[in-house]
């Protein structure tokens, strides 16, 4: 979970968000919007990986994600499918 004390823009800690997404996915578009909003407040690097790519397939299988987007924070599972706003 991202906490305000450690990750506000200007802080020394930058977190990595990985989004495994698919074309035409409305949950993916929603996650993109939420992450873009977070990037205005927190120091984050975002990487987008197509679900159909070899790396995307591996990540989906490794994390047992049944649907896209798969969202990882610093390599740790956050969600798959609709991005929960509270996290």
Short mmCIF file of C-alpha atoms in Angstrom, two decimals:
data_model
loop_
_atom_site.label_atom_id
_atom_site.label_comp_id
_atom_site.label_asym_id
_atom_site.label_seq_id
_atom_site.Cartn_x
_atom_site.Cartn_y
_atom_site.Cartn_z
CA UNK A 1 0.00 0.00 0.00
CA UNK A 2 1.29 3.49 -0.81
CA UNK A 3 1.47 5.73 2.23
CA UNK A 4 1.64 9.50 2.11
CA UNK A 5 4.62 9.84 4.45
CA UNK A 6 6.99 7.91 2.23
CA UNK A 7 5.86 8.61 -1.29
CA UNK A 8 4.77 12.19 -1.89
CA UNK A 9 6.40 13.70 -4.95
CA UNK A 10 9.73 15.07 -3.81
CA UNK A 11 10.29 12.24 -1.35
CA UNK A 12 13.31 10.02 -1.82
CA UNK A 13 11.30 6.82 -2.29
CA UNK A 14 9.92 6.08 -5.75
CA UNK A 15 7.61 3.13 -6.15
CA UNK A 16 7.13 1.04 -9.27
CA UNK A 17 3.67 0.23 -10.58
CA UNK A 18 3.35 -2.45 -13.25
CA UNK A 19 0.11 -2.69 -15.19
CA UNK A 20 -0.53 -5.74 -17.37
CA UNK A 21 -3.34 -4.62 -19.67
CA UNK A 22 -5.26 -5.67 -22.74
CA UNK A 23 -6.68 -3.82 -25.73
CA UNK A 24 -10.25 -2.58 -25.36
CA UNK A 25 -10.40 -3.31 -21.63
CA UNK A 26 -12.54 -0.77 -19.76
CA UNK A 27 -11.08 -1.86 -16.40
CA UNK A 28 -7.62 -1.13 -17.87
CA UNK A 29 -8.71 2.36 -18.94
CA UNK A 30 -10.13 2.97 -15.47
CA UNK A 31 -6.89 1.80 -13.82
CA UNK A 32 -4.87 4.04 -16.14
CA UNK A 33 -6.97 7.03 -15.08
CA UNK A 34 -6.58 6.25 -11.38
CA UNK A 35 -2.81 5.71 -11.68
CA UNK A 36 -2.39 8.94 -13.65
CA UNK A 37 -4.15 10.74 -10.82
CA UNK A 38 -1.89 9.06 -8.22
CA UNK A 39 1.18 10.16 -10.19
CA UNK A 40 0.28 13.80 -9.48
CA UNK A 41 0.65 13.15 -5.74
CA UNK A 42 3.16 10.33 -5.40
CA UNK A 43 6.59 9.47 -6.77
CA UNK A 44 5.84 6.47 -8.97
CA UNK A 45 7.20 4.91 -12.14
CA UNK A 46 4.58 3.14 -14.24
CA UNK A 47 5.30 0.30 -16.66
CA UNK A 48 2.60 -0.99 -19.02
CA UNK A 49 2.91 -4.53 -20.33
CA UNK A 50 0.53 -5.99 -22.92
CA UNK A 51 -1.27 -9.05 -21.56
CA UNK A 52 -0.68 -10.95 -24.81
CA UNK A 53 3.11 -10.48 -24.63
CA UNK A 54 5.33 -13.27 -23.25
CA UNK A 55 6.11 -11.15 -20.15
CA UNK A 56 2.41 -10.31 -19.67
CA UNK A 57 1.40 -13.97 -19.94
CA UNK A 58 4.08 -14.95 -17.42
CA UNK A 59 3.00 -12.27 -14.94
CA UNK A 60 -0.69 -13.14 -15.27
CA UNK A 61 0.06 -16.83 -14.64
CA UNK A 62 2.53 -16.18 -11.82
CA UNK A 63 0.05 -14.00 -9.90
CA UNK A 64 -3.01 -16.11 -10.74
CA UNK A 65 -4.75 -13.13 -12.32
CA UNK A 66 -8.01 -14.14 -13.96
CA UNK A 67 -8.55 -10.85 -15.76
CA UNK A 68 -6.83 -7.64 -16.69
CA UNK A 69 -5.54 -5.33 -15.62
CA UNK A 70 -3.09 -6.98 -13.30
CA UNK A 71 -1.60 -4.27 -11.09
CA UNK A 72 1.62 -4.76 -9.14
CA UNK A 73 3.21 -2.34 -6.67
CA UNK A 74 6.95 -2.89 -6.35
CA UNK A 75 6.43 -6.36 -7.82
CA UNK A 76 3.73 -7.32 -5.31
CA UNK A 77 0.14 -8.15 -6.30
CA UNK A 78 -2.37 -5.32 -5.74
CA UNK A 79 -5.31 -6.38 -7.88
CA UNK A 80 -6.63 -7.92 -11.06
CA UNK A 81 -9.79 -6.72 -12.75
CA UNK A 82 -11.40 -3.55 -11.41
CA UNK A 83 -8.83 -1.51 -9.46
CA UNK A 84 -10.06 -1.00 -5.89
CA UNK A 85 -9.89 2.71 -5.07
CA UNK A 86 -9.07 2.20 -1.39
CA UNK A 87 -5.78 0.50 -2.11
#
